[in-house]
CSV table of C-alpha atoms in Angstrom, one decimal:
chain,number,residue,atom,x,y,z
A,277,MET,CA,64.3,93.3,96.1
A,278,TYR,CA,64.1,94.5,99.7
A,279,PHE,CA,65.9,93.8,102.9
A,280,ILE,CA,64.7,95.4,106.2
A,281,ILE,CA,66.1,95.7,109.7
A,282,GLU,CA,63.7,93.8,112.0
A,283,ASN,CA,64.5,92.7,115.5
A,284,ASN,CA,68.1,93.7,115.1
A,285,LYS,CA,68.5,91.5,112.1
A,286,LEU,CA,68.7,92.1,108.3
A,287,VAL,CA,65.9,90.1,106.8
A,288,ARG,CA,64.5,89.8,103.2
A,289,SER,CA,61.1,91.4,102.7
A,290,GLN,CA,58.5,91.3,100.0
A,291,THR,CA,57.3,94.8,100.7
A,292,LEU,CA,58.9,98.1,101.6
A,293,PRO,CA,57.4,99.4,104.9
A,294,GLU,CA,57.4,103.1,105.7
A,295,ASN,CA,59.7,104.4,108.4
A,296,VAL,CA,61.6,101.1,108.6
A,297,PRO,CA,65.3,101.0,107.8
A,298,ALA,CA,65.5,99.1,104.4
A,299,VAL,CA,67.9,98.1,101.8
A,300,ILE,CA,66.6,98.4,98.2
A,301,LEU,CA,68.5,96.4,95.6
A,302,THR,CA,67.7,97.3,92.0
A,303,THR,CA,69.2,96.8,88.5
A,304,TYR,CA,70.3,99.4,85.9
A,305,ILE,CA,71.5,99.2,82.3
A,306,PRO,CA,75.1,100.4,81.6
A,307,GLU,CA,75.4,103.8,80.0
A,308,ARG,CA,71.7,104.5,80.7
A,309,THR,CA,70.4,106.5,83.6
A,310,PRO,CA,67.8,104.5,85.5
A,311,ALA,CA,64.5,105.9,86.7
A,312,ASN,CA,64.9,108.1,89.8
A,313,ASP,CA,62.2,106.4,91.9
A,314,PHE,CA,63.6,107.4,95.3
A,315,ASN,CA,63.6,111.2,95.2
A,316,ILE,CA,67.3,111.7,94.8
A,317,ALA,CA,68.4,115.1,93.6
A,318,SER,CA,68.2,114.8,89.8
A,319,SER,CA,71.3,117.0,89.2
A,320,VAL,CA,73.5,114.5,91.1
A,321,PHE,CA,71.5,111.4,90.1
A,322,ASP,CA,71.9,111.9,86.4
A,323,GLU,CA,75.6,112.5,86.6
A,324,THR,CA,76.3,109.6,88.9
A,325,PHE,CA,76.0,106.9,86.3
A,326,THR,CA,78.4,108.6,83.9
A,327,ARG,CA,81.3,108.1,86.3
A,328,ASN,CA,82.6,104.7,87.4
A,329,SER,CA,85.5,105.7,89.6
A,330,PHE,CA,85.8,104.3,93.1
A,331,ARG,CA,84.6,107.2,95.3
A,332,TYR,CA,82.4,108.4,98.1
A,333,GLU,CA,80.5,111.7,98.0
A,334,SER,CA,78.5,113.5,100.6
A,335,CYS,CA,75.6,115.4,99.0
A,336,GLU,CA,72.8,117.3,100.5
A,337,GLY,CA,70.6,114.8,102.3
A,338,PHE,CA,72.4,111.6,101.2
A,339,ASP,CA,75.7,110.0,100.6
A,340,LEU,CA,76.9,108.3,97.4
A,341,LEU,CA,79.3,105.4,97.1
A,342,CYS,CA,80.6,103.9,93.9
A,343,LEU,CA,82.6,100.6,93.9
A,344,ARG,CA,83.1,97.3,92.2
A,345,LEU,CA,82.0,94.2,94.2
A,346,VAL,CA,85.2,92.3,93.7
A,347,ASN,CA,88.3,91.7,95.8
A,348,ILE,CA,91.9,92.4,94.9
A,349,GLU,CA,92.4,88.8,93.7
A,350,HIS,CA,89.9,89.1,90.9
A,351,PHE,CA,90.0,92.9,90.5
A,352,SER,CA,88.9,94.0,87.0
A,353,LYS,CA,87.8,97.3,85.6
A,354,THR,CA,85.5,95.3,83.2
A,355,VAL,CA,83.2,94.5,86.1
A,356,ALA,CA,80.4,97.0,86.2
A,357,PRO,CA,80.4,99.4,89.2
A,358,VAL,CA,77.7,99.4,91.9
A,359,TYR,CA,76.2,102.7,93.0
A,360,ILE,CA,74.9,103.0,96.6
A,361,PHE,CA,72.8,105.9,97.7
A,362,PHE,CA,72.5,106.2,101.5
A,363,LYS,CA,69.5,108.3,102.7
A,364,LYS,CA,67.8,108.3,106.0
A,365,ASN,CA,66.3,104.9,106.5
A,366,ARG,CA,67.1,103.9,102.9
A,367,LEU,CA,70.1,102.2,101.4
A,368,ILE,CA,69.6,102.1,97.7
A,369,ILE,CA,71.9,99.8,95.7
A,370,TYR,CA,72.0,100.0,91.8
A,371,ALA,CA,73.8,97.1,90.2
A,372,VAL,CA,73.9,95.7,86.6
A,373,LYS,CA,73.9,92.2,88.1
A,374,THR,CA,72.5,91.9,91.6
A,375,ASP,CA,73.9,88.4,92.4
A,376,GLU,CA,77.0,89.5,94.3
A,377,ALA,CA,75.2,92.3,96.2
A,378,GLU,CA,72.4,89.9,97.1
A,379,ALA,CA,74.9,87.3,98.3
A,380,ARG,CA,76.6,89.9,100.5
A,381,LEU,CA,73.3,90.9,102.0
A,382,GLU,CA,72.3,87.3,102.6
A,383,ARG,CA,75.6,86.8,104.4
A,384,ILE,CA,75.0,89.8,106.6
A,385,SER,CA,71.5,88.5,107.4
A,386,LYS,CA,73.0,85.1,108.5
A,387,ARG,CA,75.6,86.5,110.8
A,388,ASP,CA,75.3,86.2,114.6
A,389,CYS,CA,76.0,89.9,115.2
A,390,ASN,CA,73.1,92.3,115.6
A,391,VAL,CA,72.4,94.8,112.9
A,392,VAL,CA,70.6,97.8,114.3
A,393,SER,CA,71.2,100.4,111.6
A,394,LEU,CA,71.9,100.9,107.9
A,395,GLY,CA,75.3,102.2,108.8
A,396,GLU,CA,76.2,98.7,110.1
A,397,VAL,CA,74.9,97.2,106.9
A,398,MET,CA,77.3,99.6,104.9
A,399,TYR,CA,80.1,98.6,107.3
A,400,HIS,CA,79.5,94.9,106.6
A,401,LEU,CA,79.3,95.5,102.8
A,402,LEU,CA,82.7,97.2,102.8
A,403,THR,CA,84.2,94.6,105.2
A,404,ASP,CA,83.2,91.9,102.6
A,405,GLN,CA,85.1,94.0,100.1
A,406,ILE,CA,88.4,93.1,101.8
A,407,SER,CA,87.6,89.5,102.9
A,408,GLY,CA,90.5,87.3,101.8
A,409,ASP,CA,92.8,90.1,101.0
A,410,LEU,CA,95.3,89.2,103.7
A,411,LYS,CA,95.5,85.6,102.6
A,412,HIS,CA,96.0,86.8,99.0
A,413,LEU,CA,98.8,89.1,100.0
A,414,GLU,CA,100.5,86.3,102.0
A,415,GLY,CA,100.3,84.2,98.9
A,416,TYR,CA,102.2,87.0,97.1
A,417,GLU,CA,104.9,86.8,99.8
A,418,SER,CA,105.2,83.1,99.5
A,419,GLY,CA,105.5,83.5,95.7
A,420,PHE,CA,108.2,86.1,96.1
A,421,THR,CA,110.3,83.7,98.3
A,422,ALA,CA,109.9,80.9,95.7
A,423,LEU,CA,110.9,83.4,92.9
A,424,GLU,CA,114.0,84.5,94.8
A,425,GLU,CA,115.1,80.8,95.2
A,426,GLU,CA,114.4,80.2,91.6
A,427,ILE,CA,116.4,83.1,90.4
A,428,PHE,CA,119.6,82.2,92.3
A,429,SER,CA,119.3,78.5,91.5
A,430,ASP,CA,118.7,79.0,87.8
A,431,GLY,CA,121.7,79.1,85.6
A,432,ASP,CA,119.9,81.1,82.9
A,433,LYS,CA,119.3,84.6,84.4
A,434,GLY,CA,117.1,85.8,81.5
A,435,GLY,CA,113.4,86.3,81.4
A,436,TYR,CA,112.8,87.6,85.0
A,437,THR,CA,112.6,91.4,84.1
A,438,LYS,CA,109.1,91.0,82.7
A,439,LYS,CA,108.0,89.1,85.8
A,440,PHE,CA,109.2,91.9,88.0
A,441,ILE,CA,107.4,94.5,85.9
A,442,ALA,CA,104.1,92.5,86.0
A,443,ILE,CA,104.5,92.0,89.8
A,444,ARG,CA,105.2,95.7,90.5
A,445,LYS,CA,102.3,96.7,88.3
A,446,ASN,CA,99.9,94.5,90.3
A,447,LEU,CA,101.2,95.8,93.6
A,448,ARG,CA,100.9,99.4,92.5
A,449,ARG,CA,97.2,98.7,91.5
A,450,ILE,CA,96.5,97.2,94.9
A,451,LYS,CA,98.3,100.1,96.6
A,452,LEU,CA,96.2,102.6,94.7
A,453,TYR,CA,93.0,100.7,95.6
A,454,TYR,CA,93.8,100.8,99.3
A,455,GLU,CA,94.6,104.5,99.1
A,456,GLN,CA,91.2,105.1,97.6
A,457,PHE,CA,89.5,102.9,100.2
A,458,LEU,CA,91.2,104.9,103.0
A,459,ASN,CA,90.1,108.1,101.5
A,460,ILE,CA,86.5,106.8,101.3
A,461,LEU,CA,86.6,105.7,105.0
A,462,GLY,CA,87.9,109.2,105.9
A,463,ASP,CA,84.8,110.7,104.2
A,464,VAL,CA,82.5,108.2,106.0
A,465,GLU,CA,84.0,109.0,109.4
A,466,ALA,CA,83.4,112.7,108.7
A,467,ASN,CA,79.7,111.9,108.7
A,468,GLU,CA,78.7,115.2,107.2
A,469,ASN,CA,75.0,114.1,106.8
A,470,GLU,CA,74.9,112.4,110.2
A,471,LEU,CA,73.6,109.2,108.7
A,472,TYR,CA,75.9,107.0,110.8
A,473,ASP,CA,75.3,106.3,114.5
A,474,ARG,CA,78.2,106.2,117.0
A,475,HIS,CA,78.5,102.4,117.0
A,476,SER,CA,78.7,102.4,113.1
A,477,LEU,CA,81.5,105.0,113.2
A,478,LYS,CA,83.4,102.9,115.7
A,479,GLN,CA,83.2,99.9,113.4
A,480,PHE,CA,84.4,102.0,110.5
A,481,LYS,CA,87.5,103.1,112.5
A,482,ILE,CA,88.2,99.4,113.0
A,483,LEU,CA,87.8,98.8,109.3
A,484,THR,CA,90.2,101.7,108.7
A,485,SER,CA,92.8,100.1,110.9
A,486,LYS,CA,92.5,96.8,109.0
A,487,ILE,CA,93.0,98.5,105.6
A,488,GLU,CA,95.9,100.5,107.0
A,489,ARG,CA,97.5,97.2,108.0
A,490,LEU,CA,96.8,95.8,104.5
A,491,TYR,CA,98.3,98.9,102.9
A,492,SER,CA,101.4,98.5,105.1
A,493,LYS,CA,101.6,94.9,103.9
A,494,VAL,CA,101.5,95.9,100.3
A,495,MET,CA,104.3,98.5,100.9
A,496,SER,CA,106.5,95.9,102.5
A,497,LEU,CA,105.8,93.6,99.6
A,498,MET,CA,106.9,96.3,97.2
A,499,ASP,CA,110.1,96.8,99.2
A,500,TYR,CA,110.7,93.0,99.1
A,501,VAL,CA,110.3,92.9,95.3
A,502,SER,CA,112.7,95.8,95.0
A,503,GLU,CA,115.3,94.0,97.1
A,504,ILE,CA,114.9,90.8,95.0
A,505,ARG,CA,115.2,92.8,91.8
A,506,SER,CA,118.3,94.6,93.1
A,507,ALA,CA,119.9,91.2,94.1
A,508,TYR,CA,118.9,89.8,90.7
A,509,GLN,CA,120.4,92.8,88.9
A,510,ALA,CA,123.6,92.4,90.9
A,511,GLU,CA,123.8,88.7,90.0
A,512,VAL,CA,123.3,89.6,86.3
A,513,ASP,CA,126.0,92.2,86.5
A,514,LEU,CA,128.3,89.7,88.2
A,515,GLU,CA,127.8,87.2,85.4
A,516,LEU,CA,128.4,89.9,82.8
A,517,ASN,CA,131.6,91.0,84.6
A,518,LYS,CA,132.8,87.4,84.5
A,519,THR,CA,132.2,87.2,80.8
A,520,MET,CA,134.0,90.5,80.2
A,521,LYS,CA,136.9,89.4,82.4
A,522,VAL,CA,137.3,86.2,80.3
A,523,LEU,CA,137.2,88.3,77.0
A,524,THR,CA,139.7,90.7,78.5
A,525,VAL,CA,142.2,88.0,79.4
A,526,MET,CA,141.8,86.4,76.0
A,527,SER,CA,142.5,89.7,74.3
A,528,ALA,CA,145.5,90.3,76.5
A,529,ILE,CA,146.9,86.9,75.5
A,530,VAL,CA,146.2,87.2,71.8
A,531,LEU,CA,147.3,90.8,71.4
A,532,PRO,CA,151.1,90.1,71.7
A,533,LEU,CA,150.7,87.2,69.2
A,534,THR,CA,148.9,89.6,66.8
A,535,LEU,CA,151.8,92.0,67.2
A,536,ILE,CA,154.3,89.2,66.4
A,537,ALA,CA,152.2,88.1,63.4
A,538,GLY,CA,152.0,91.6,62.1
A,539,TRP,CA,155.7,92.2,62.6
A,540,TYR,CA,156.8,89.2,60.7
A,541,GLY,CA,154.0,89.5,58.1
A,542,MET,CA,155.5,92.7,56.7
A,543,ASN,CA,156.8,92.5,53.2
A,544,LEU,CA,160.3,93.5,54.0
A,545,ASN,CA,163.7,91.8,53.7
A,546,MET,CA,164.2,91.2,57.5
A,547,PRO,CA,167.5,89.5,58.8
A,548,GLU,CA,165.6,86.7,60.4
A,549,PHE,CA,164.2,85.5,57.0
A,550,GLY,CA,167.7,84.1,56.1
A,551,TRP,CA,168.2,82.5,59.5
A,552,ARG,CA,168.0,78.7,59.5
A,553,TYR,CA,166.0,78.6,62.8
A,554,GLY,CA,163.9,81.7,62.2
A,555,TYR,CA,160.6,79.9,61.8
A,556,VAL,CA,161.2,77.8,64.9
A,557,PHE,CA,162.2,80.9,66.8
A,558,VAL,CA,158.9,82.7,66.0
A,559,ILE,CA,157.0,79.6,67.2
A,560,VAL,CA,158.9,79.4,70.5
A,561,LEU,CA,158.6,83.2,71.0
A,562,GLY,CA,154.8,82.9,70.6
A,563,ILE,CA,154.6,80.1,73.1
A,564,CYS,CA,156.8,82.0,75.6
A,565,VAL,CA,154.6,85.1,75.3
A,566,VAL,CA,151.5,83.1,76.0
A,567,ALA,CA,153.1,81.3,78.9
A,568,VAL,CA,154.4,84.6,80.5
A,569,THR,CA,151.0,86.2,80.0
A,570,VAL,CA,149.2,83.4,81.7
A,571,TYR,CA,151.7,83.3,84.5
A,572,VAL,CA,151.3,87.0,85.2
A,573,PHE,CA,147.5,86.7,85.2
A,574,LYS,CA,147.5,83.8,87.6
A,575,ARG,CA,150.0,85.3,89.9
A,576,HIS,CA,147.9,88.4,90.3
A,577,LYS,CA,144.7,86.3,90.4
A,578,TRP,CA,143.1,88.2,87.5
A,579,PHE,CA,141.5,85.0,86.4
């Protein structure tokens, strides 16, 4: 499948003309090295398909990009990576399934902007990689606000720790993804093989600024989650302190009664045993101890 640059537009072509900037879209089978039909250095080509990490490498005479054609909303390591070799006048894309890559190239061909070089095609491919990311991150922020309201309106404070762990795990994954993306753009802007024209490099600088803003958004979301978690933990600790306070007050009230019961439960011939009102006295003493203890606690506002 071929796309060529013709009259400042990316158009589909049935043939591959010589000396015309073209995009070549071809398939490969996972865990198998495809045929090297485009004169790429075999030492690099054979190793390329054994690594699926998100990366950009400048080799002698060409650049290599490996990425997955998914956005952060549907990011999954189970999606097979796409390998892009950028040579002079050739952008060669290897994909297990070419549907998404073809759809992106079709969208580029239908845009009103001029496409005068393969560097601009690469720019549009990477720009599509972050389309919808801002909206997705704003959805995270709205979800955090709803979660915060839910936490402090819910009488049962349990079950939120796992939610915080899952949220932070997702945000760390997105953070790492943007860090890798920024590293790739840094390598692109270095332009070691001089494959990008000045206009393309200017566009990549704009893309870098967009991703830096997205990265800052992720960092602010991580701070927001940390604040919610701290507030949640403080609320849990407060509830625990209230429970411990009630138990402490009950212990303080019961302890004198336990002392009295232990005292008069001793198997000794105590003088009170022969007193006519001894039993009533112990009852009244117990009531007085409880009343005095409650009064002291209330006066000092201990409960």
